[in-house]
Amino acid sequence: MNNEVKILAPGTVANMVCGFDILGFALHQPADEMWMRLLPEKRVVIHPDPQYNLPTDPEKNVAGAALLAMLDAIDEPLGFEVKITKHIKPGSGIGSSAASAAGAVVGANALLGGRFSKTDLVQFAMFGEKLASGVKHADNIAPGIFGGVTLIRSILPLDVVALPSPELYVVIVHPQIEVRTADARAILRQKILLKDAIKQWGNIAGLVAGLTTKDYALIGRSLEDYLIEPVRSILIPGFDLLKQQCKAAGALGGGISGSGPSVFMLCQTEAIAHAVEKIMINLYTGLGIAHHTYCTTISNAGITTQPNNNPVFAPL
Ligand code: HSE
């Protein structure tokens, strides 16, 4: 019962520009650290992360909500204790809530000997996303759980497709302004024009084809969003100029990471990625907006677990 597992739950980039709510990929960095163990009764205990004032009531905590959904599917007197050290800032747009929810169910499944499928785990973790944003979307959770790039073809019934991807560098800038996912969803138009939808699904198909055939130019051409970006980008200072400058420096393309405010760019080489990171730093320094950048790659592993040999919990 005292066996502990350590979990690394990386950030994720949802939407991948054109695939609102249906495409996403896992990052190598940043990643939350989590520790979990089994409890001998049906309950979930969440330890506070002193850095952030996140709720520890399991029903109000995204990891807790995901684990309670999992416990509903288990007919045994057992529960989970969780400690999370967040390295993915809540509200950054790089899947902070999804990392906690998906990391928790992946860790729980490791403690249970892997009794649930990845699809089951996505179903449980979506309860955390519903708590965080009011809607069950899986485009951060699924890449965390499956690794790499994932397509969520359908939520009901859940149909997750793991896509192949060529090696890609990912550069992210997180301007330190707050954009709540629920707010960024509330401002979206509920109706779209057919001519815009045609351009959008052309890009989604192009992006999937480009990833599958390792056609970098096609990936770049397909990273355009006619539906969401025009509305949400007004919340992100310097967005248009940033995109223009990064593409001029050789980035394949990019856009808002999830619901923002982070912006990401995909690059074919490390040298281009570093040049793009400099552009991001210069632009936000010039605007006087505090920011943080990450220069990383797509993680095919997603969330990982290992036995924890340095116990963090007091003996039961
Ligand atoms: N697809 C979701 C959105 C992701 O854009 O609202 C949130 O991270």
XYZ file of N, CA and C in Angstrom, residues 41-289:
747
model
N -9.042 3.021 1.312
C -10.479 3.331 1.354
C -10.821 4.248 0.189
N -12.120 4.306 -0.134
C -12.562 5.038 -1.314
C -12.534 6.544 -1.066
N -11.415 7.152 -1.248
C -11.350 8.612 -1.123
C -10.129 9.120 -1.893
N -10.141 10.420 -2.146
C -9.019 11.047 -2.852
C -8.471 12.150 -1.959
N -7.177 12.124 -1.717
C -6.535 13.160 -0.906
C -5.584 13.937 -1.804
N -5.774 15.256 -1.870
C -4.898 16.110 -2.687
C -4.084 16.998 -1.752
N -2.776 16.947 -1.869
C -1.932 17.833 -1.057
C -1.801 19.179 -1.767
N -1.784 20.274 -1.014
C -1.674 21.591 -1.667
C -0.293 21.795 -2.279
N -0.243 22.498 -3.423
C 1.029 22.933 -4.013
C 1.241 24.360 -3.491
N 2.277 24.572 -2.642
C 2.426 25.888 -2.003
C 2.588 27.052 -2.990
N 2.991 26.747 -4.239
C 3.170 27.828 -5.232
C 1.860 28.464 -5.671
N 0.791 27.634 -5.746
C -0.477 28.112 -6.296
C -1.600 27.805 -5.330
N -2.580 28.675 -5.317
C -3.698 28.496 -4.403
C -4.791 27.652 -5.077
N -4.446 26.405 -5.427
C -5.416 25.552 -6.115
C -6.238 24.787 -5.075
N -7.518 24.513 -5.396
C -8.354 23.834 -4.409
C -7.840 22.434 -4.086
N -7.963 22.011 -2.830
C -7.566 20.645 -2.466
C -8.789 19.750 -2.244
N -9.983 20.355 -2.232
C -11.207 19.547 -2.206
C -11.256 18.778 -3.536
N -11.239 17.421 -3.483
C -11.153 16.655 -4.735
C -12.247 16.991 -5.746
N -13.412 17.381 -5.261
C -14.494 17.701 -6.206
C -14.255 19.022 -6.917
N -13.354 19.849 -6.362
C -13.089 21.158 -6.977
C -11.706 21.205 -7.615
N -10.987 20.111 -7.539
C -9.617 20.048 -8.061
C -9.637 19.192 -9.330
N -8.953 19.617 -10.389
C -9.065 18.897 -11.670
C -8.524 17.465 -11.578
N -7.424 17.279 -10.827
C -6.896 15.910 -10.647
C -7.884 15.103 -9.823
N -8.458 15.753 -8.798
C -9.426 15.082 -7.931
C -10.665 14.656 -8.704
N -11.193 15.546 -9.548
C -12.405 15.228 -10.311
C -12.151 14.039 -11.243
N -10.962 13.997 -11.843
C -10.625 12.887 -12.749
C -10.519 11.578 -11.960
N -9.899 11.654 -10.782
C -9.730 10.437 -9.965
C -11.066 9.958 -9.390
N -11.944 10.891 -9.026
C -13.271 10.483 -8.527
C -14.043 9.764 -9.630
N -13.886 10.244 -10.883
C -14.547 9.565 -12.012
C -13.985 8.151 -12.158
N -12.677 8.006 -11.960
C -12.072 6.674 -12.053
C -12.577 5.777 -10.914
N -12.661 6.340 -9.713
C -13.118 5.531 -8.561
C -14.556 5.036 -8.755
N -15.358 5.840 -9.472
C -16.740 5.417 -9.769
C -16.763 4.130 -10.582
N -15.678 3.904 -11.324
C -15.619 2.711 -12.182
C -14.926 1.542 -11.483
N -14.571 1.737 -10.200
C -13.845 0.686 -9.470
C -14.700 0.213 -8.303
N -14.979 -1.075 -8.264
C -15.836 -1.616 -7.215
C -14.980 -2.236 -6.101
N -14.092 -1.446 -5.530
C -13.193 -1.941 -4.476
C -12.934 -0.813 -3.492
N -12.623 -1.139 -2.240
C -12.335 -0.077 -1.270
C -10.903 0.435 -1.440
N -10.709 1.287 -2.389
C -9.376 1.888 -2.548
C -9.517 3.329 -3.007
N -8.458 4.082 -2.767
C -8.454 5.492 -3.141
C -7.037 5.924 -3.488
N -6.852 7.245 -3.648
C -5.559 7.750 -4.110
C -5.150 8.992 -3.319
N -3.853 9.099 -3.081
C -3.276 10.296 -2.468
C -2.351 10.913 -3.518
N -2.430 12.224 -3.669
C -1.723 12.890 -4.759
C -0.982 14.128 -4.262
N 0.246 14.270 -4.740
C 1.003 15.510 -4.488
C 1.454 16.016 -5.851
N 1.240 17.289 -6.096
C 1.592 17.851 -7.412
C 2.506 19.059 -7.217
N 3.614 19.089 -7.941
C 4.406 20.312 -8.026
C 4.241 20.833 -9.444
N 3.519 21.947 -9.557
C 3.211 22.482 -10.893
C 4.418 23.217 -11.457
N 4.753 22.886 -12.693
C 5.740 23.670 -13.440
C 5.063 24.315 -14.653
N 3.828 23.895 -14.917
C 3.041 24.485 -16.014
C 2.063 25.445 -15.354
N 2.265 26.719 -15.622
C 1.479 27.725 -14.898
C -0.015 27.614 -15.255
N -0.888 27.556 -14.248
C -2.319 27.550 -14.566
C -2.694 28.789 -15.387
N -3.549 28.596 -16.387
C -3.981 29.713 -17.225
C -2.991 30.106 -18.299
N -1.967 29.283 -18.548
C -0.955 29.636 -19.540
C -1.361 29.249 -20.959
N -2.306 28.309 -21.088
C -2.691 27.850 -22.425
C -1.852 26.686 -22.913
N -1.050 26.121 -22.040
C -0.285 24.929 -22.451
C -0.679 23.708 -21.602
N -1.968 23.619 -21.366
C -2.516 22.385 -20.815
C -2.182 22.131 -19.364
N -2.233 23.174 -18.536
C -1.905 22.990 -17.128
C -2.938 22.095 -16.428
N -4.217 22.391 -16.623
C -5.246 21.578 -15.956
C -5.246 20.159 -16.513
N -5.030 20.025 -17.816
C -5.021 18.683 -18.424
C -3.864 17.852 -17.891
N -2.701 18.491 -17.659
C -1.546 17.746 -17.137
C -1.886 17.167 -15.770
N -2.569 17.960 -14.926
C -2.936 17.460 -13.593
C -3.964 16.334 -13.693
N -4.995 16.547 -14.522
C -6.073 15.545 -14.618
C -5.562 14.264 -15.278
N -4.856 14.424 -16.404
C -4.387 13.241 -17.136
C -3.245 12.569 -16.375
N -2.357 13.378 -15.779
C -1.255 12.812 -14.990
C -1.799 11.971 -13.842
N -2.864 12.456 -13.211
C -3.441 11.731 -12.067
C -3.996 10.374 -12.490
N -4.715 10.328 -13.598
C -5.320 9.030 -13.976
C -4.270 8.067 -14.539
N -3.239 8.619 -15.196
C -2.152 7.744 -15.671
C -1.402 7.164 -14.469
N -1.150 8.017 -13.461
C -0.464 7.551 -12.248
C -1.304 6.510 -11.522
N -2.615 6.785 -11.404
C -3.513 5.840 -10.720
C -3.523 4.505 -11.452
N -3.546 4.576 -12.767
C -3.569 3.332 -13.554
C -2.280 2.531 -13.366
N -1.154 3.223 -13.230
C 0.116 2.528 -12.980
C 0.052 1.828 -11.623
N -0.533 2.520 -10.616
C -0.652 1.902 -9.282
C -1.579 0.686 -9.312
N -2.528 0.701 -10.249
C -3.503 -0.398 -10.351
C -3.058 -1.475 -11.331
N -1.832 -1.390 -11.788
C -1.317 -2.427 -12.684
C -1.810 -2.306 -14.119
N -2.291 -1.112 -14.496
C -2.668 -0.863 -15.895
C -3.983 -1.497 -16.293
N -4.975 -1.460 -15.400
C -6.240 -2.138 -15.720
C -7.114 -1.370 -16.721
N -6.861 -0.067 -16.869
C -7.696 0.719 -17.789
C -6.961 1.009 -19.096
N -7.723 1.145 -20.185
C -7.132 1.485 -21.497
C -6.868 2.992 -21.554
N -6.071 3.408 -22.534
C -5.803 4.845 -22.703
C -7.103 5.599 -22.966
N -7.995 4.981 -23.735
C -9.281 5.635 -24.020
C -10.082 5.811 -22.728
N -10.082 4.792 -21.852
C -10.758 4.928 -20.547
C -10.169 6.119 -19.783
N -8.831 6.205 -19.805
C -8.165 7.266 -19.036
C -8.551 8.649 -19.555
N -8.667 8.773 -20.879
C -9.101 10.062 -21.451
C -10.512 10.386 -20.941
N -11.378 9.373 -20.913
C -12.761 9.599 -20.431
C -12.751 10.128 -18.993
N -11.937 9.511 -18.127
C -11.892 9.949 -16.724
C -11.318 11.373 -16.630
N -10.227 11.606 -17.353
C -9.535 12.900 -17.240
C -10.400 14.045 -17.761
N -11.319 13.742 -18.679
C -12.170 14.817 -19.208
C -13.058 15.430 -18.125
N -13.300 14.693 -17.036
C -14.065 15.283 -15.924
C -13.281 16.443 -15.305
N -11.945 16.338 -15.326
C -11.113 17.443 -14.841
C -11.222 18.642 -15.761
N -11.198 18.405 -17.079
C -11.309 19.504 -18.047
C -12.666 20.186 -17.957
N -13.691 19.371 -17.705
C -15.038 19.950 -17.580
C -15.066 20.905 -16.388
N -14.409 20.493 -15.314
C -14.350 21.345 -14.125
C -13.584 22.636 -14.430
N -12.499 22.516 -15.201
C -11.648 23.684 -15.468
C -12.276 24.655 -16.458
N -12.914 24.138 -17.494
C -13.355 25.045 -18.563
C -14.850 24.976 -18.840
N -15.549 24.114 -18.147
C -16.998 24.002 -18.339
C -17.372 23.055 -19.464
N -16.389 22.576 -20.221
C -16.677 21.727 -21.385
C -15.730 20.533 -21.380
N -16.255 19.368 -21.797
C -15.389 18.190 -21.923
C -14.685 18.237 -23.264
N -13.444 18.690 -23.274
C -12.673 18.604 -24.517
C -11.418 17.794 -24.223
N -10.908 17.091 -25.231
C -9.828 16.126 -24.979
C -8.535 16.483 -25.715
N -8.473 17.693 -26.294
C -7.310 17.970 -27.161
C -6.045 18.325 -26.386
N -6.119 18.478 -25.056
C -4.910 18.516 -24.220
C -4.690 17.160 -23.545
N -5.785 16.552 -23.104
C -5.676 15.297 -22.361
C -5.174 14.148 -23.241
N -5.763 14.021 -24.427
C -5.411 12.865 -25.277
C -3.928 12.869 -25.673
N -3.351 14.009 -26.104
C -1.913 13.949 -26.405
C -1.072 13.651 -25.171
N -1.514 14.111 -23.986
C -0.783 13.771 -22.763
C -0.780 12.266 -22.536
N -1.936 11.650 -22.709
C -2.082 10.216 -22.407
C -1.520 9.335 -23.532
N -1.748 9.725 -24.780
C -1.263 8.914 -25.913
C 0.165 9.299 -26.333
N 0.593 10.530 -26.028
C 1.885 11.038 -26.505
C 1.782 11.501 -27.951
N 2.760 12.260 -28.411
C 2.820 12.708 -29.804
C 1.668 13.618 -30.188
N 1.264 13.515 -31.453
C 0.150 14.321 -31.967
C -1.096 13.436 -31.972
N -2.199 13.957 -31.485
C -3.433 13.155 -31.520
C -4.569 13.927 -32.171
N -5.414 13.157 -32.823
C -6.651 13.662 -33.405
C -7.794 13.088 -32.583
N -8.681 13.974 -32.112
C -9.874 13.491 -31.420
C -10.991 13.551 -32.463
N -11.180 12.434 -33.146
C -12.167 12.419 -34.243
C -13.566 12.623 -33.703
N -13.789 12.121 -32.488
C -15.116 12.262 -31.886
C -14.981 12.175 -30.360
N -15.825 12.927 -29.686
C -15.873 12.860 -28.214
C -16.934 11.851 -27.780
N -18.052 11.833 -28.519
C -19.173 10.946 -28.190
C -19.578 10.129 -29.409
N -19.162 8.894 -29.549
C -18.286 8.147 -28.668
C -16.843 8.619 -28.835
N -16.035 8.385 -27.797
C -14.650 8.857 -27.848
C -13.845 8.059 -28.872
N -13.197 8.775 -29.792
C -12.398 8.128 -30.832
C -11.121 8.945 -31.006
N -10.030 8.472 -30.393
C -8.749 9.179 -30.436
C -7.832 8.470 -31.428
N -7.238 9.248 -32.336
C -6.338 8.679 -33.337
C -4.945 9.257 -33.095
N -3.974 8.383 -32.803
C -2.587 8.845 -32.635
C -1.989 9.035 -34.026
N -1.485 10.240 -34.285
C -0.949 10.543 -35.623
C 0.574 10.478 -35.605
N 1.170 10.037 -36.705
C 2.632 10.116 -36.789
C 3.043 11.572 -36.980
N 4.283 11.875 -36.654
C 4.745 13.250 -36.865
C 6.242 13.231 -37.133
N 6.704 14.078 -38.053
C 8.151 14.197 -38.223
C 8.725 14.935 -37.018
N 10.056 14.954 -36.893
C 10.672 15.694 -35.794
C 10.335 17.186 -35.967
N 9.847 17.795 -34.914
C 9.496 19.218 -34.986
C 9.937 19.909 -33.701
N 10.548 21.060 -33.849
C 10.860 21.903 -32.686
C 9.659 22.791 -32.412
N 9.413 23.014 -31.142
C 8.268 23.834 -30.735
C 8.804 24.972 -29.876
N 8.486 26.199 -30.280
C 8.878 27.352 -29.477
C 7.595 28.001 -28.962
N 7.598 28.282 -27.673
C 6.384 28.823 -27.040
C 6.749 30.079 -26.276
N 5.921 31.099 -26.422
C 6.073 32.267 -25.547
C 4.801 32.394 -24.722
N 5.002 32.576 -23.417
C 3.867 32.760 -22.514
C 3.905 34.184 -21.970
N 3.192 35.115 -22.645
C 3.102 36.455 -22.061
C 2.305 36.338 -20.759
N 2.802 36.972 -19.701
C 2.203 36.750 -18.377
C 0.943 37.598 -18.198
N -0.042 37.277 -19.035
C -1.363 37.886 -18.863
C -2.322 36.725 -18.691
N -3.447 36.967 -18.051
C -4.336 35.826 -17.805
C -5.470 35.772 -18.808
N -5.633 34.615 -19.449
C -6.798 34.381 -20.312
C -7.440 33.094 -19.808
N -8.623 33.188 -19.256
C -9.292 31.979 -18.764
C -9.929 31.243 -19.934
N -9.735 29.896 -19.954
C -10.281 29.108 -21.067
C -11.785 29.334 -21.212
N -12.494 29.355 -20.076
C -13.949 29.537 -20.146
C -14.289 30.867 -20.832
N -13.524 31.940 -20.534
C -13.767 33.249 -21.175
C -13.409 33.187 -22.655
N -12.289 32.538 -22.955
C -11.839 32.470 -24.358
C -12.788 31.611 -25.198
N -13.558 30.765 -24.553
C -14.570 29.983 -25.286
C -15.864 30.783 -25.421
N -16.153 31.567 -24.374
C -17.423 32.309 -24.370
C -17.477 33.358 -25.490
N -16.316 33.867 -25.917
C -16.329 34.935 -26.936
C -16.420 34.373 -28.365
N -16.364 33.061 -28.520
C -16.355 32.500 -29.882
C -17.730 32.573 -30.534
N -17.718 32.733 -31.866
C -18.980 32.733 -32.613
C -19.549 31.319 -32.637
N -20.836 31.175 -32.505
C -21.467 29.848 -32.525
C -21.850 29.427 -33.937
N -21.866 30.409 -34.883
C -22.197 30.062 -36.264
C -21.042 30.491 -37.152
N -20.737 29.677 -38.168
C -19.650 30.033 -39.086
C -20.137 29.944 -40.528
N -19.434 30.658 -41.404
C -19.823 30.648 -42.807
C -19.277 29.405 -43.493
N -20.040 28.858 -44.414
C -19.610 27.657 -45.137
C -18.276 27.899 -45.836
N -18.084 29.093 -46.415
C -16.826 29.351 -47.142
C -15.623 29.313 -46.179
N -15.826 29.737 -44.943
C -14.741 29.655 -43.953
C -14.528 28.206 -43.507
N -15.635 27.468 -43.348
C -15.537 26.062 -42.934
C -14.765 25.267 -43.994
N -14.993 25.573 -45.248
C -14.302 24.850 -46.339
C -12.793 25.086 -46.246
N -12.405 26.348 -45.995
C -10.965 26.651 -45.875
C -10.395 25.939 -44.647
N -11.187 25.919 -43.584
C -10.708 25.326 -42.335
C -10.503 23.816 -42.492
N -11.466 23.108 -43.039
C -11.281 21.648 -43.114
C -10.270 21.276 -44.184
N -10.052 22.156 -45.145
C -8.931 21.944 -46.078
C -7.608 21.967 -45.321
N -7.480 22.902 -44.395
C -6.237 22.994 -43.605
C -6.065 21.828 -42.638
N -7.168 21.404 -42.033
C -7.055 20.262 -41.098
C -6.590 19.019 -41.865
N -7.221 18.779 -42.994
C -6.827 17.609 -43.798
C -5.388 17.769 -44.274
N -5.024 18.996 -44.678
C -3.654 19.257 -45.140
C -2.640 19.028 -44.032
N -2.984 19.464 -42.827
C -2.056 19.299 -41.697
C -1.859 17.817 -41.369
N -2.958 17.076 -41.331
C -2.855 15.632 -41.035
C -2.047 14.933 -42.136
N -2.308 15.298 -43.390
C -1.554 14.689 -44.500
C -0.074 15.071 -44.409
N 0.189 16.336 -44.086
C 1.577 16.806 -43.982
C 2.344 16.097 -42.877
N 1.674 15.879 -41.740
C 2.321 15.170 -40.622
C 2.609 13.723 -41.019
N 1.653 13.122 -41.686
C 1.774 11.705 -42.046
C 2.862 11.486 -43.094
N 2.976 12.413 -44.049
C 3.946 12.231 -45.145
C 5.242 13.005 -44.891
N 5.364 13.610 -43.701
C 6.547 14.404 -43.340
C 6.803 15.528 -44.350
N 5.741 16.126 -44.833
C 5.838 17.214 -45.812
C 5.788 18.539 -45.030
N 6.986 19.072 -44.724
C 7.063 20.266 -43.869
C 6.375 21.482 -44.500
N 6.507 21.613 -45.834
C 5.899 22.774 -46.489
C 4.378 22.707 -46.376
N 3.837 21.501 -46.530
C 2.382 21.327 -46.410
C 1.919 21.598 -44.972
N 2.719 21.134 -44.005
C 2.393 21.430 -42.591
C 2.309 22.945 -42.423
N 3.326 23.647 -42.922
C 3.371 25.108 -42.774
C 2.168 25.784 -43.430
N 1.845 25.383 -44.666
C 0.709 26.002 -45.381
C -0.615 25.765 -44.667
N -0.687 24.641 -43.942
C -1.962 24.254 -43.318
C -2.176 24.899 -41.946
N -1.134 25.529 -41.409
C -1.254 26.129 -40.070
C -1.917 27.502 -40.159
N -3.148 27.520 -40.604
C -3.942 28.751 -40.680
C -5.311 28.482 -40.079
N -5.832 29.473 -39.397
C -7.107 29.311 -38.698
C -8.037 30.462 -39.074
N -9.153 30.126 -39.731
C -10.106 31.149 -40.179
C -11.251 31.360 -39.187
N -11.316 30.508 -38.160
C -12.501 30.541 -37.289
C -12.238 31.103 -35.897
N -11.183 30.624 -35.272
C -10.981 30.933 -33.856
C -9.974 32.079 -33.670
N -8.842 31.973 -34.377
C -7.765 32.965 -34.200
C -8.219 34.412 -34.412
N -9.044 34.688 -35.455
C -9.441 36.094 -35.631
C -10.166 36.659 -34.411
N -10.858 35.810 -33.671
C -11.588 36.287 -32.485
C -10.651 36.351 -31.275
N -9.925 35.260 -31.040
C -9.133 35.173 -29.801
C -7.843 36.009 -29.834
N -7.317 36.243 -31.026
C -6.002 36.906 -31.071
C -6.057 38.329 -30.532
N -7.260 38.909 -30.488
C -7.365 40.274 -29.935
C -7.020 40.302 -28.443
N -7.053 39.130 -27.789
C -6.715 39.068 -26.359
C -5.204 39.004 -26.128
N -4.431 38.837 -27.231
C -2.990 38.610 -27.083
C -2.212 39.770 -27.712
N -1.610 40.629 -26.878
C -0.887 41.781 -27.428
C 0.227 41.334 -28.378
N 0.364 42.029 -29.506
C 1.473 41.783 -30.435
C 1.325 40.531 -31.275
N 0.158 39.887 -31.239
C 0.021 38.568 -31.870
C 0.360 38.578 -33.368
N -0.245 39.488 -34.122
C -0.055 39.469 -35.585
C 1.400 39.715 -35.957
N 2.022 40.689 -35.283
C 3.415 41.020 -35.570
C 4.325 39.835 -35.213
N 4.023 39.208 -34.096
C 4.825 38.063 -33.643
C 4.791 36.947 -34.686
N 3.607 36.640 -35.156
C 3.446 35.545 -36.129
C 4.211 35.873 -37.420
N 4.040 37.121 -37.844
C 4.695 37.576 -39.085
C 6.219 37.470 -38.953
N 6.756 37.952 -37.841
C 8.222 37.946 -37.653
C 8.772 36.522 -37.521
N 8.034 35.667 -36.813
C 8.510 34.278 -36.618
C 8.523 33.529 -37.947
N 7.499 33.754 -38.764
C 7.457 33.073 -40.062
C 8.557 33.604 -40.979
N 8.814 34.894 -40.891
C 9.896 35.477 -41.698
C 11.251 34.904 -41.297
N 11.376 34.478 -40.013
C 12.642 33.905 -39.533
C 12.733 32.407 -39.852
N 11.701 31.858 -40.496
C 11.788 30.461 -40.934
C 10.870 29.494 -40.222
N 10.069 29.978 -39.239
C 9.120 29.059 -38.589
C 8.135 28.545 -39.642
N 7.739 27.276 -39.500
C 6.763 26.725 -40.449
C 5.424 27.432 -40.296
N 5.099 27.775 -39.065
C 3.837 28.443 -38.765
C 3.488 28.154 -37.329
N 2.389 28.721 -36.893
C 1.964 28.506 -35.519
C 0.807 29.422 -35.206
N 0.502 29.547 -33.944
C -0.628 30.391 -33.552
C -0.845 30.297 -32.062
N -2.098 30.492 -31.657
C -2.430 30.482 -30.230
C -2.341 29.042 -29.712
N -1.687 28.871 -28.571
C -1.619 27.551 -27.952
C -2.876 27.363 -27.103
N -3.685 26.391 -27.459
C -4.951 26.186 -26.750
C -5.777 27.457 -26.789
N -6.232 27.888 -25.611
C -7.048 29.105 -25.578
C -6.210 30.342 -25.263
N -4.855 30.185 -25.288
C -3.966 31.307 -25.031
C -3.799 31.547 -23.546
N -2.970 32.534 -23.165
C -2.321 33.526 -24.023
C -1.015 33.053 -24.664
N -0.545 31.823 -24.373
C 0.714 31.391 -25.003
C 0.543 31.276 -26.513
N 1.632 31.541 -27.204
C 1.673 31.412 -28.674
C 2.790 30.424 -28.990
N 2.549 29.515 -29.923
C 3.585 28.534 -30.267
C 3.924 28.617 -31.744
N 5.140 28.205 -32.064
C 5.598 28.123 -33.459
C 6.260 26.767 -33.663
N 6.002 26.131 -34.792
C 6.676 24.877 -35.148
C 7.836 25.207 -36.076
N 8.972 24.563 -35.844
C 10.176 24.839 -36.641
C 10.821 23.514 -37.048
N 11.459 23.561 -38.217
C 12.062 22.326 -38.731
C 13.437 22.067 -38.123
N 14.165 23.133 -37.751
C 15.517 22.931 -37.219
C 15.671 23.653 -35.875
N 16.665 23.215 -35.135
C 16.936 23.823 -33.832
C 17.406 25.270 -34.007
N 18.196 25.507 -35.072
C 18.718 26.864 -35.304
C 17.565 27.844 -35.539
N 16.592 27.419 -36.339
C 15.427 28.296 -36.590
C 14.660 28.493 -35.280
N 14.525 27.412 -34.511
C 13.785 27.513 -33.239
C 14.430 28.552 -32.322
N 15.765 28.548 -32.247
C 16.433 29.525 -31.381
C 16.233 30.957 -31.904
N 16.258 31.114 -33.236
C 16.032 32.451 -33.818
C 14.614 32.925 -33.497
N 13.667 32.010 -33.561
C 12.261 32.343 -33.278
C 12.088 32.717 -31.793
N 12.780 31.983 -30.939
C 12.692 32.291 -29.504
C 13.205 33.713 -29.231
N 14.294 34.089 -29.917
C 14.838 35.452 -29.734
C 13.827 36.501 -30.164
N 13.142 36.222 -31.277
C 12.128 37.167 -31.771
C 11.024 37.344 -30.730
N 10.600 36.231 -30.150
C 9.530 36.291 -29.134
C 9.975 37.131 -27.934
N 11.209 36.874 -27.494
C 11.731 37.610 -26.323
C 11.825 39.098 -26.643
N 12.381 39.419 -27.816
C 12.539 40.836 -28.196
C 11.194 41.533 -28.280
N 10.207 40.850 -28.894
C 8.916 41.504 -29.095
C 8.246 41.808 -27.750
N 8.215 40.819 -26.857
C 7.523 41.077 -25.581
C 8.335 41.967 -24.642
N 9.678 41.926 -24.760
C 10.485 42.874 -23.988
C 10.145 44.283 -24.461
N 10.071 44.459 -25.798
C 9.737 45.769 -26.378
C 8.365 46.255 -25.949
N 7.427 45.325 -25.793
C 6.073 45.714 -25.379
C 5.977 45.919 -23.865
N 7.063 45.592 -23.158
C 7.054 45.749 -21.698
C 6.153 44.732 -21.015
N 5.984 43.559 -21.630
C 5.123 42.522 -21.030
C 6.012 41.372 -20.546
